[in-house]
């Protein structure tokens, strides 16, 4: 009787350990807490393991849409100092039945982001051996950034070229006007009797006060 | 002022606004990409500090005299390369002009590549730091995984290179766009000849020094910088026995000073006749060599940093492999106790350890992975920049510096084409200068489209090897013969005498020039013979 009771008490954990150790449906998990968090690294202990098991139970719940998964469905073994271990998931209906590997993989992949965040780690530091991480989508730009820089540079250069060309054109125009003005002066010099009327510029003449028309007002 | 003098002033030769512009332009022409990516490499492979001896000897006996010749002859005859050599052999000037034109074609393509990298340096993360994801989003592009992201970005996303030169591939539109921007920037600086060039060089000739100083300060604070510098400067005196070292020193000085292009003759032809060209020669020659030395320090500090980070990642990946395989506690194996752990694990479980295929990490191997030319700038240096904090800033600064260095050298190339054409009055009178320079730029752009094909890089290597080496040596040799034998030693010294009244200086000059043909023969003849043999294998490096 006593032997039977003892067997009943000790059998499940023994069976559980066998389920975990010998099964093909288990996944090896590896955590690199110190690499991921540096000085903020936490200690890996029983409570952290409890959290891990509960997040996996959560993942199974979400994947299978059954609210029956509990923490007892997640069995863990081969715990090492590296912080790596193997886990298996037992079925909710039958504790001796294991959920097949593919199902567990799907569940983990769907919820990897949540599992990572629970432990403040990333795909690099919380590894499930055999489950490749989903790569984040490549960023698709409306306009490639390099085209924007190119546009700015080319725009500035085009403005510069136009400005320089305009300044050349206006310089030439001014030079032409000046040349035309000077040639008129030249003709002025030629027409007169060699007097230096060029000093007068464009003036018609000088008003000589000595010969003004108000001599009728002289005081005589 | 009467109409006659107005007419003559329009025909007057343009001149430099001030002496500083002229010196900066010559320095900018001489200091080019080669000072940054060729000289440090040569220093490293030829025994560090020991290489400076053949380099300085070549500078004094080969570089400075040839430089003096070109500056003096341009200044006294006040013509471009064709006009200057007209009395001796017009072919010499024409050859110079053609070489300048051809070199300008491929040199600006390199600037187009620099622009491409510059445009991409504003992205986060830098596009050459990660492999792109393939179409099904299952992993990275296989070609990139087989190689490295940096190589992939250079060979596939930039050049889109074909397997060999037989397959031309198509025009890569992004390279055409970059080439067009490069030529537009060259045009805007070159639009009115030396008027606009003189203004542009205030920026393009001085900016690289600013960037080099910033890099120097940053590089010296990086870990591993001292390893790189020690590697660069540790002298290996035995290498001085190797004639190849002396040959490469002579070649480097020659190409670095941009001699025989006709550009220096063109620049000095715009000088007043009473300019002291001896002092100019010393200034330009010494600053060019000093810049080479100054640039090699941050370059090698950064290469040392890169080698150290590669070495550290190598060791760390080994540590991770060991930790994972043996389930050891996470930070128990460190870089310091890695060796002791390895020996311990090897004794306890050698099969498992050998099954891991651990990489053999040796700092010397990483330091030996140096490169020159485009390899240094676009592969090695970009990889180093990824590791530096604030990579975008350093990438932007580096590529702007390369662009300014190349742009100021381009001015010399194009001026070596424009000035002779103007002197020969080949330009129709009705065509304004702006239109003519624009035509030159457009024609060059169209011909240079060949370098934007899939096989463009191979074409560029051909141009660089065959156009940019032997022909220049031949021209320089003919220049020496022309001045010494035909123009006459006494006449040239006498004409230079008007610029320096010191009799003692004249005597020294005579001696210098008489010695010059002998040393020139000594250096150039074996150089040409040996380079002829080297023509058989493709040149991988760019000198300029």
XYZ file of C-alpha atoms in Angstrom:
764
model
C 0.000 0.000 0.000
C 2.679 2.399 1.128
C 4.831 1.361 -1.853
C 1.923 2.021 -4.166
C 1.320 5.444 -2.673
C 5.011 6.305 -2.907
C 5.080 5.119 -6.511
C 2.073 7.281 -7.308
C 3.751 10.304 -5.725
C 7.148 9.881 -7.331
C 6.090 8.503 -10.698
C 4.890 11.711 -12.378
C 8.114 13.674 -11.849
C 10.168 10.672 -12.937
C 8.002 10.172 -15.960
C 8.112 13.889 -16.579
C 11.878 13.877 -16.493
C 11.912 11.013 -18.924
C 9.479 12.795 -21.171
C 11.718 15.810 -21.208
C 15.075 14.106 -21.487
C 14.327 11.442 -24.056
C 11.865 13.217 -26.286
C 12.394 14.321 -29.853
C 9.883 17.127 -29.454
C 11.962 19.229 -27.132
C 13.760 22.467 -27.919
C 17.017 23.643 -26.454
C 16.881 27.210 -25.197
C 19.921 29.386 -24.566
C 19.940 32.739 -22.804
C 22.831 35.197 -22.869
C 21.677 37.590 -20.186
C 25.036 39.197 -19.385
C 25.795 39.759 -23.086
C 22.380 41.261 -23.665
C 22.063 43.472 -20.612
C 25.599 44.092 -19.390
C 25.459 45.755 -15.985
C 21.667 45.503 -15.750
C 21.789 41.714 -15.971
C 19.577 39.842 -13.570
C 20.291 36.600 -11.833
C 18.836 33.445 -13.368
C 16.931 31.603 -10.666
C 13.763 29.609 -10.034
C 11.530 32.670 -10.371
C 12.959 33.478 -13.792
C 12.392 29.881 -14.840
C 8.818 30.200 -13.578
C 8.399 33.279 -15.785
C 9.796 31.400 -18.770
C 7.415 28.528 -18.303
C 4.467 30.877 -17.946
C 5.370 32.802 -21.137
C 5.594 29.544 -23.026
C 2.225 28.486 -21.647
C 0.890 31.848 -22.812
C 2.368 31.258 -26.276
C 0.701 27.832 -26.474
C -2.595 29.356 -25.378
C -2.482 32.000 -28.064
C -1.439 29.570 -30.756
C -4.032 26.901 -30.033
C -6.766 29.273 -28.840
C -7.289 26.975 -25.855
C -7.274 28.481 -22.402
C -6.424 25.172 -20.835
C -2.612 25.410 -20.956
C -1.015 25.909 -17.542
C 2.497 26.110 -16.254
C 2.473 22.392 -15.457
C 2.303 21.639 -19.156
C 5.795 23.019 -19.658
C 8.520 20.634 -18.548
C 12.129 21.694 -18.251
C 15.326 19.700 -17.880
C 19.101 19.738 -18.552
C 19.578 23.000 -16.770
C 23.202 24.188 -17.123
C 25.324 26.997 -15.830
C 25.370 28.528 -19.296
C 21.733 29.229 -18.690
C 20.571 26.745 -21.267
C 17.974 24.016 -20.888
C 15.586 21.802 -22.788
C 11.830 22.127 -22.574
C 8.863 20.087 -23.813
C 5.144 20.868 -23.838
C 2.672 18.262 -22.694
C -0.824 18.068 -24.006
C -3.633 19.447 -21.835
C -5.772 16.330 -22.314
C -3.100 13.752 -21.584
C -0.026 14.595 -19.465
C 1.970 11.803 -21.084
C 1.390 13.080 -24.594
C 3.751 15.705 -25.971
C 2.769 18.422 -28.380
C 4.646 17.827 -31.658
C 7.710 19.929 -32.439
C 6.153 21.805 -35.368
C 3.261 23.073 -33.286
C 5.569 24.342 -30.576
C 7.778 25.977 -33.186
C 4.829 27.818 -34.696
C 3.663 28.958 -31.292
C 7.107 30.258 -30.403
C 7.623 32.043 -33.736
C 4.279 33.791 -33.502
C 5.008 35.113 -30.035
C 8.788 35.459 -30.050
C 8.504 39.202 -29.734
C 6.473 38.940 -26.514
C 8.757 36.249 -25.087
C 11.839 38.399 -25.868
C 10.305 41.430 -24.199
C 9.387 39.483 -21.054
C 13.091 38.862 -20.547
C 14.366 42.186 -21.941
C 16.363 40.217 -24.506
C 16.510 39.945 -28.301
C 16.613 37.240 -30.932
C 20.391 37.147 -30.590
C 20.438 36.702 -26.823
C 17.401 34.429 -26.331
C 17.893 31.575 -28.742
C 15.655 28.627 -29.447
C 17.924 26.106 -31.158
C 16.299 25.028 -34.400
C 13.873 27.942 -34.645
C 15.353 30.592 -36.937
C 14.516 34.191 -36.027
C 12.087 36.009 -38.329
C 13.933 38.827 -40.001
C 12.396 42.260 -39.685
C 10.937 43.623 -42.873
C 13.254 45.762 -44.957
C 12.389 49.437 -44.722
C 10.787 50.556 -47.963
C 11.178 54.262 -48.603
C 8.897 56.381 -50.756
C 11.960 58.229 -52.006
C 15.361 56.733 -51.426
C 17.367 58.993 -49.074
C 20.271 59.131 -51.496
C 18.052 60.611 -54.181
C 17.053 63.372 -51.788
C 20.699 64.290 -51.108
C 21.436 64.097 -54.824
C 18.490 66.403 -55.531
C 19.743 68.979 -53.040
C 23.281 68.949 -54.443
C 22.209 69.074 -58.084
C 19.712 71.847 -57.326
C 22.380 73.992 -55.666
C 24.784 73.423 -58.576
C 22.110 74.278 -61.168
C 21.242 77.509 -59.343
C 24.938 78.374 -59.206
C 25.464 77.744 -62.913
C 22.433 79.844 -63.862
C 23.559 82.674 -61.560
C 27.068 82.695 -63.038
C 25.743 82.651 -66.604
C 23.344 85.494 -65.834
C 26.116 87.565 -64.309
C 28.241 87.013 -67.430
C 25.366 88.078 -69.682
C 24.663 91.220 -67.634
C 28.385 92.072 -67.485
C 28.599 91.806 -71.259
C 25.513 93.963 -71.669
C 26.958 96.646 -69.376
C 30.268 96.514 -71.246
C 28.413 96.939 -74.528
C 26.483 99.940 -73.221
C 29.647 101.528 -71.897
C 31.375 100.948 -75.227
C 28.406 102.528 -77.038
C 28.455 105.535 -74.699
C 32.187 106.084 -75.154
C 31.917 105.815 -78.928
C 29.386 108.679 -78.882
C 31.852 110.744 -76.932
C 34.507 109.959 -79.497
C 32.280 111.307 -82.253
C 31.707 114.445 -80.187
C 35.455 115.050 -80.014
C 35.855 114.555 -83.748
C 33.009 116.993 -84.675
C 34.261 119.976 -82.682
C 37.440 121.903 -83.364
C 39.684 119.767 -81.277
C 38.425 121.326 -78.078
C 38.210 118.938 -75.233
C 34.470 118.796 -74.994
C 34.823 115.315 -73.565
C 35.352 116.991 -70.202
C 31.840 118.326 -70.507
C 30.504 114.830 -70.706
C 27.040 114.833 -72.107
C 26.264 118.469 -71.298
C 25.224 120.822 -74.072
C 27.241 123.694 -72.774
C 28.017 125.743 -69.696
C 25.842 128.576 -68.621
C 28.210 131.518 -68.409
C 26.932 133.894 -65.769
C 28.843 136.819 -67.184
C 26.561 136.964 -70.209
C 23.230 136.642 -68.460
C 20.102 138.286 -69.810
C 19.289 140.389 -66.798
C 21.550 143.372 -67.703
C 18.307 145.383 -67.930
C 18.374 145.246 -64.172
C 21.831 146.706 -63.783
C 21.994 149.523 -61.299
C 22.967 152.445 -63.329
C 40.264 105.376 -72.599
C 39.850 104.911 -76.333
C 38.327 102.020 -78.203
C 41.696 100.556 -79.178
C 42.755 99.907 -75.598
C 39.316 98.466 -74.771
C 39.775 95.980 -77.591
C 43.265 94.958 -76.449
C 42.178 94.501 -72.828
C 39.597 91.967 -74.007
C 42.390 89.907 -75.577
C 44.657 90.208 -72.532
C 45.667 86.985 -70.884
C 43.627 86.282 -67.730
C 45.616 86.318 -64.552
C 45.419 85.152 -60.979
C 43.769 87.510 -58.502
C 46.581 86.980 -56.065
C 49.553 84.716 -55.387
C 47.651 82.645 -52.852
C 45.141 81.490 -55.466
C 47.929 80.344 -57.756
C 49.739 78.447 -55.018
C 46.560 76.851 -53.731
C 45.637 75.749 -57.247
C 49.040 74.156 -57.843
C 48.995 72.504 -54.431
C 45.440 71.297 -55.045
C 46.486 69.832 -58.388
C 49.487 68.064 -56.911
C 47.734 66.867 -53.751
C 45.217 64.331 -54.962
C 43.732 60.973 -54.139
C 47.120 59.289 -54.424
C 48.458 61.125 -51.386
C 45.756 59.487 -49.302
C 45.449 56.048 -50.781
C 48.745 55.259 -52.460
C 51.523 56.712 -50.349
C 50.489 55.133 -46.982
C 50.261 51.750 -48.688
C 53.741 52.112 -50.183
C 55.098 53.230 -46.826
C 53.667 50.154 -45.205
C 54.849 47.536 -47.713
C 58.299 49.005 -48.130
C 59.354 48.979 -44.526
C 57.693 51.984 -42.991
C 60.045 54.733 -41.944
C 62.795 53.361 -44.191
C 60.738 54.190 -47.293
C 61.067 57.875 -46.537
C 64.720 57.801 -47.573
C 64.208 56.812 -51.228
C 61.102 58.996 -51.274
C 62.910 62.141 -50.173
C 65.884 61.442 -52.431
C 63.499 61.056 -55.372
C 61.800 64.303 -54.391
C 65.047 66.267 -54.396
C 66.616 64.775 -57.522
C 63.566 64.098 -59.653
C 60.434 65.800 -58.421
C 61.624 69.304 -57.636
C 63.690 69.817 -60.824
C 60.873 68.670 -63.091
C 58.410 70.814 -61.177
C 60.721 73.804 -61.443
C 61.084 73.187 -65.174
C 57.352 73.136 -65.786
C 56.530 76.167 -63.649
C 59.409 78.196 -65.049
C 58.756 77.405 -68.665
C 55.059 78.150 -68.400
C 55.709 81.413 -66.634
C 58.376 82.718 -68.983
C 56.739 81.699 -72.250
C 53.209 82.472 -71.015
C 51.547 79.770 -73.064
C 49.906 76.400 -72.505
C 51.663 73.115 -73.195
C 51.271 73.203 -76.989
C 52.501 76.776 -77.322
C 55.426 76.183 -74.977
C 56.811 73.216 -76.882
C 55.896 74.585 -80.278
C 59.412 75.572 -81.225
C 60.890 72.216 -80.203
C 58.165 69.769 -81.118
C 54.456 70.576 -81.145
C 53.720 66.870 -80.755
C 54.918 67.061 -77.163
C 52.286 69.610 -76.259
C 49.588 67.718 -78.117
C 50.573 64.535 -76.279
C 50.309 66.327 -72.929
C 46.903 67.635 -73.850
C 45.582 64.244 -74.927
C 46.878 62.599 -71.764
C 45.211 65.276 -69.635
C 41.954 64.686 -71.481
C 42.022 60.900 -71.088
C 43.044 61.026 -67.434
C 40.306 63.557 -66.749
C 37.775 61.098 -68.162
C 38.430 58.287 -65.742
C 39.422 60.457 -62.823
C 35.998 62.072 -62.743
C 34.407 58.622 -62.775
C 36.176 57.902 -59.509
C 34.711 61.162 -58.205
C 31.296 59.927 -59.339
C 31.815 56.798 -57.200
C 32.837 58.998 -54.267
C 29.631 61.003 -54.743
C 27.581 57.800 -54.755
C 29.040 56.798 -51.402
C 28.605 60.339 -50.116
C 24.893 60.322 -51.016
C 24.490 57.014 -49.168
C 26.308 58.170 -46.049
C 23.204 59.921 -44.763
C 21.327 56.679 -44.114
C 20.872 54.906 -40.795
C 22.182 52.193 -40.740
C 24.855 52.653 -43.386
C 23.869 50.550 -46.407
C 27.236 48.774 -46.557
C 26.991 47.568 -42.945
C 24.198 44.984 -43.374
C 23.336 42.488 -46.052
C 20.006 43.145 -47.738
C 17.202 40.649 -47.151
C 16.276 38.414 -50.046
C 12.907 38.359 -51.760
C 11.164 35.667 -49.708
C 12.357 37.294 -46.477
C 13.792 33.977 -45.348
C 17.361 35.175 -45.060
C 20.007 37.429 -46.512
C 20.961 37.614 -50.173
C 23.203 34.646 -50.847
C 25.859 36.582 -52.767
C 26.234 38.894 -49.786
C 26.435 36.061 -47.275
C 29.226 34.389 -49.250
C 31.216 37.604 -49.211
C 30.927 40.594 -46.850
C 28.307 43.385 -46.850
C 30.988 45.943 -47.720
C 32.204 43.964 -50.732
C 28.620 43.328 -51.813
C 27.742 47.007 -51.688
C 30.830 47.961 -53.722
C 30.818 45.253 -56.379
C 27.084 44.624 -56.744
C 25.117 47.639 -55.609
C 27.557 50.288 -56.841
C 29.382 48.859 -59.837
C 27.075 45.932 -60.647
C 30.202 44.434 -62.109
C 30.164 41.829 -64.867
C 32.394 38.722 -64.628
C 34.864 39.998 -67.233
C 35.471 42.822 -69.652
C 34.009 40.874 -72.593
C 30.538 41.256 -71.127
C 29.743 44.922 -71.244
C 26.541 44.874 -69.303
C 24.231 47.851 -69.495
C 24.519 51.458 -68.399
C 23.928 51.602 -64.649
C 21.508 54.517 -64.346
C 22.551 55.428 -60.808
C 26.175 55.750 -61.897
C 25.136 57.868 -64.894
C 23.291 60.166 -62.484
C 26.317 60.419 -60.204
C 28.626 61.014 -63.176
C 26.349 63.815 -64.380
C 26.474 65.455 -60.941
C 30.265 65.112 -60.828
C 30.644 66.795 -64.215
C 28.154 69.539 -63.253
C 30.153 70.332 -60.142
C 33.352 70.390 -62.203
C 31.658 72.677 -64.739
C 30.483 75.193 -62.188
C 34.003 75.549 -60.821
C 35.607 75.596 -64.255
C 33.020 77.774 -66.023
C 35.191 80.858 -66.495
C 38.577 79.243 -66.415
C 40.972 80.411 -63.751
C 38.579 83.131 -62.572
C 36.215 80.618 -61.029
C 38.890 77.989 -60.332
C 40.792 80.542 -58.287
C 37.748 81.060 -56.061
C 36.890 77.377 -55.821
C 40.352 76.319 -54.644
C 40.016 78.387 -51.482
C 37.645 75.630 -50.382
C 38.736 72.523 -52.270
C 42.428 72.861 -51.487
C 42.066 73.703 -47.787
C 39.099 71.563 -46.741
C 40.967 68.217 -46.950
C 43.495 69.458 -44.394
C 40.694 70.329 -41.995
C 39.143 66.893 -42.378
C 42.505 65.146 -42.040
C 43.102 67.000 -38.766
C 39.679 66.003 -37.447
C 40.366 62.408 -38.434
C 43.799 62.572 -36.835
C 42.375 63.639 -33.492
C 39.591 61.035 -33.656
C 41.810 58.244 -34.930
C 44.460 58.648 -32.245
C 41.833 58.122 -29.545
C 40.570 54.853 -31.039
C 41.733 51.545 -29.538
C 44.328 49.826 -31.654
C 45.514 53.051 -33.286
C 49.006 52.675 -31.881
C 49.253 49.163 -33.335
C 48.481 50.535 -36.756
C 50.977 53.371 -36.453
C 53.706 51.122 -35.171
C 53.061 48.788 -38.089
C 53.285 51.695 -40.534
C 56.401 53.371 -39.263
C 58.581 50.521 -38.022
C 61.542 50.801 -40.352
C 62.838 47.746 -42.127
C 66.210 48.881 -43.431
C 66.915 45.662 -45.356
C 64.263 46.571 -47.903
C 66.418 49.490 -49.065
C 68.547 46.944 -50.916
C 65.620 46.058 -53.152
C 65.706 48.171 -56.352
C 61.935 47.897 -56.624
C 61.631 50.175 -53.590
C 63.651 52.933 -55.241
C 61.710 52.539 -58.448
C 58.386 52.807 -56.687
C 59.556 55.843 -54.730
C 60.572 57.589 -57.960
C 57.315 56.623 -59.649
C 55.258 57.790 -56.697
C 56.933 61.197 -56.567
C 56.522 61.635 -60.293
C 52.815 60.872 -60.417
C 52.057 62.499 -57.117
C 53.331 65.882 -58.326
C 51.130 65.582 -61.458
C 54.023 66.326 -63.807
C 53.871 66.140 -67.611
C 50.120 66.802 -67.726
C 50.558 70.337 -68.984
C 48.331 71.571 -66.180
C 51.178 73.078 -64.193
C 52.503 74.807 -67.317
C 49.013 76.198 -67.932
C 48.628 77.487 -64.367
C 51.989 79.192 -64.260
C 51.412 80.781 -67.671
C 48.878 83.069 -66.028
C 51.529 84.417 -63.655
C 53.265 87.756 -63.988
C 56.729 87.355 -65.504
C 58.535 88.545 -62.423
C 57.263 85.799 -60.182
C 59.704 83.863 -58.006
C 59.069 80.374 -59.340
C 61.915 78.770 -57.433
C 60.183 79.477 -54.164
C 56.871 78.283 -55.621
C 58.516 75.004 -56.598
C 59.776 74.423 -53.093
C 56.430 75.337 -51.578
C 54.392 73.062 -53.842
C 56.812 70.130 -53.747
C 57.351 70.157 -50.009
C 53.677 70.656 -49.159
C 52.760 67.739 -51.419
C 55.143 65.380 -49.637
C 54.209 66.715 -46.221
C 50.537 66.105 -46.999
C 51.289 62.504 -47.957
C 52.980 61.963 -44.620
C 50.300 63.805 -42.695
C 47.526 61.789 -44.356
C 49.187 58.457 -43.659
C 48.922 58.940 -39.888
C 45.113 58.986 -39.494
C 44.711 56.417 -42.280
C 46.947 53.936 -40.529
C 45.605 54.706 -37.099
C 42.148 53.860 -38.407
C 43.417 50.730 -40.161
C 45.023 49.662 -36.896
C 41.703 50.215 -35.146
C 39.957 48.111 -37.802
C 42.475 45.303 -37.430
C 42.017 45.352 -33.649
C 38.198 45.212 -33.888
C 38.387 42.376 -36.396
C 40.778 40.539 -34.105
C 38.458 41.096 -31.131
C 35.395 39.839 -33.016
C 37.368 36.802 -34.134
C 38.318 35.937 -30.558
C 34.812 36.689 -29.300
C 33.187 34.396 -31.825
C 35.566 31.632 -30.757
C 34.686 32.311 -27.119
C 30.979 32.107 -27.949
C 31.451 28.801 -29.766
C 33.298 27.338 -26.800
C 30.776 28.681 -24.289
C 27.849 27.268 -26.211
C 29.398 23.903 -26.919
C 30.539 23.265 -23.370
C 27.693 25.107 -21.613
C 30.102 27.117 -19.525
C 28.857 30.146 -17.614
C 28.377 33.185 -19.760
C 31.206 35.578 -19.018
C 33.600 33.005 -17.579
C 35.774 32.945 -20.683
C 37.153 36.392 -21.432
C 39.742 37.647 -23.883
C 42.377 37.481 -21.172
C 41.876 33.879 -20.048
C 40.849 32.562 -23.489
C 44.179 30.867 -24.046
C 44.176 29.053 -20.684
C 40.575 27.920 -21.140
C 41.395 26.640 -24.619
C 44.303 24.552 -23.432
C 42.218 23.213 -20.532
C 39.344 22.225 -22.811
C 41.729 20.736 -25.343
C 43.161 18.435 -22.718
C 39.772 17.347 -21.387
C 37.848 16.962 -24.665
C 40.029 17.498 -27.755
C 37.585 15.950 -30.236
C 34.799 18.306 -29.350
C 37.128 21.300 -29.548
C 38.453 20.338 -32.983
C 34.899 19.697 -34.139
C 34.095 23.327 -33.481
C 36.493 24.538 -36.203
C 37.678 27.503 -34.216
C 39.130 30.358 -36.275
C 42.805 31.131 -35.990
C 42.997 34.753 -34.824
C 46.212 36.654 -35.268
C 46.452 40.451 -35.099
C 49.314 40.516 -37.612
C 47.111 38.858 -40.244
C 44.497 41.530 -39.866
C 47.097 44.294 -40.050
C 48.478 42.784 -43.243
C 45.100 43.140 -44.938
C 45.920 46.533 -46.301
C 44.933 47.903 -49.641
C 45.515 50.884 -51.837
C 43.462 52.689 -54.400
C 39.724 52.228 -54.595
C 40.042 49.128 -52.390
C 41.262 51.256 -49.511
C 38.586 53.908 -49.803
C 35.520 51.880 -50.685
C 36.135 48.577 -48.941
C 38.649 48.789 -46.126
C 37.910 52.291 -44.873
C 34.126 51.957 -45.117
C 34.385 48.799 -43.029
C 36.389 50.680 -40.419
C 33.877 53.535 -40.373
C 31.042 51.144 -39.455
C 32.814 50.281 -36.217
C 33.345 53.901 -35.189
C 30.612 55.524 -33.100
C 28.747 58.132 -35.120
C 29.556 56.383 -38.418
C 27.471 58.682 -40.602
C 29.482 61.768 -39.632
C 32.809 60.097 -40.332
C 31.597 58.635 -43.620
C 30.284 62.024 -44.793
C 33.510 63.791 -43.804
C 35.690 61.166 -45.448
C 33.864 61.240 -48.760
C 33.693 65.025 -48.898
C 37.443 65.072 -48.314
C 38.046 62.587 -51.136
C 35.810 64.622 -53.400
C 37.659 67.904 -52.704
C 41.022 66.204 -53.227
C 39.890 64.798 -56.554
C 38.120 67.968 -57.684
C 41.178 70.171 -57.281
C 43.194 67.654 -59.325
C 40.484 67.670 -62.002
C 40.974 71.431 -62.394
C 44.555 70.811 -63.444
C 43.549 68.101 -65.900
C 40.946 70.270 -67.596
C 43.107 73.375 -67.561
C 45.761 71.317 -69.349
C 43.181 70.828 -72.114
C 41.558 74.260 -72.180
C 44.627 76.517 -72.128
C 46.342 75.009 -75.191
C 43.072 75.131 -77.124
C 42.607 78.791 -76.240
C 46.219 79.585 -77.118
C 45.914 77.910 -80.492
C 42.851 80.091 -81.157
C 40.886 76.972 -81.987
C 37.912 78.522 -80.230
C 35.697 80.508 -82.620
C 35.531 84.193 -81.646
C 31.777 84.258 -81.257
C 31.770 81.434 -78.703
C 31.890 82.685 -75.112
C 34.220 80.879 -72.746
C 31.328 79.557 -70.671
C 29.855 77.794 -73.684
C 33.197 76.311 -74.650
C 33.925 74.913 -71.196
C 30.360 73.598 -71.113
C 30.938 71.805 -74.415
C 34.142 70.246 -73.110
C 32.340 68.995 -69.983
C 29.405 67.575 -71.954
C 31.683 65.765 -74.413
C 33.780 64.325 -71.595
C 30.624 63.177 -69.813
C 29.362 61.376 -72.913
C 32.654 59.573 -73.524
C 32.984 58.691 -69.826
C 29.673 56.851 -69.978
C 31.740 53.826 -70.938
C 32.884 53.662 -67.327
C 29.309 53.399 -66.109
C 28.751 50.111 -67.913
C 28.811 46.838 -66.036
C 32.397 46.323 -67.184
C 33.306 49.959 -66.429
C 35.749 49.164 -63.654
C 37.857 47.021 -65.999
C 37.986 49.829 -68.559
C 39.070 52.188 -65.846
C 41.890 49.888 -64.820
C 43.067 49.740 -68.435
C 43.013 53.517 -68.770
C 44.825 53.937 -65.492
C 47.531 51.410 -66.347
C 48.249 52.390 -69.912
C 47.333 56.047 -70.181
C 48.343 57.288 -66.802
C 51.819 55.806 -66.514
C 54.295 55.208 -69.353
C 53.175 58.074 -71.622
C 53.723 60.566 -68.797
C 57.236 59.286 -68.204
C 58.054 59.573 -71.890
C 56.704 63.121 -72.029
C 58.685 64.139 -68.954
C 61.837 62.681 -70.438
C 61.293 64.568 -73.691
C 60.660 67.753 -71.732
C 64.023 67.419 -70.039
C 65.799 66.726 -73.343
C 63.940 69.607 -74.943
C 64.932 72.147 -72.321
C 68.500 71.044 -71.807
C 69.555 70.289 -75.356
C 67.372 72.314 -77.654
C 66.252 75.375 -75.778
C 69.732 75.637 -74.393
C 70.952 75.623 -70.858
C 72.275 79.158 -70.931
C 69.197 80.635 -72.524
C 66.855 79.095 -70.018
C 69.062 80.097 -67.125
C 69.401 83.573 -68.574
C 65.655 83.977 -68.987
C 65.195 82.836 -65.417
C 67.911 85.235 -64.397
C 65.476 88.062 -64.947
C 63.358 86.685 -62.125
C 66.238 86.268 -59.681
C 69.077 88.732 -59.578
C 71.213 86.659 -57.289
C 74.304 85.479 -59.178
C 75.021 82.774 -56.670
C 71.572 81.321 -57.222
C 72.172 81.305 -60.978
C 75.395 79.366 -60.542
C 73.676 76.783 -58.355
C 70.876 76.474 -60.896
C 73.322 75.761 -63.728
C 74.956 73.012 -61.724
C 71.578 71.609 -60.771
C 70.330 71.453 -64.333
C 73.511 69.991 -65.693
C 73.350 67.248 -63.133
C 69.674 66.800 -63.867
C 69.857 64.938 -67.203
C 72.217 62.406 -65.658
C 70.000 61.709 -62.693
C 66.967 61.766 -64.978
C 68.594 59.135 -67.205
C 69.462 57.131 -64.117
C 65.925 57.170 -62.864
C 63.805 57.238 -65.986
C 65.476 54.673 -68.224
C 65.436 51.720 -65.824
C 62.011 52.912 -64.698
C 60.648 52.653 -68.206
C 62.207 49.242 -68.769
C 60.847 47.852 -65.528
C 57.426 49.418 -65.999
C 57.296 47.898 -69.477
C 57.563 44.497 -67.830
C 54.919 45.468 -65.293
C 52.561 46.408 -68.104
C 51.951 42.736 -68.612
C 50.069 42.480 -65.326
C 47.179 44.819 -64.608
C 47.831 47.754 -62.325
C 45.641 47.473 -59.310
C 46.409 50.803 -57.820
C 45.885 54.406 -58.655
C 48.796 56.733 -58.351
C 47.187 60.106 -58.459
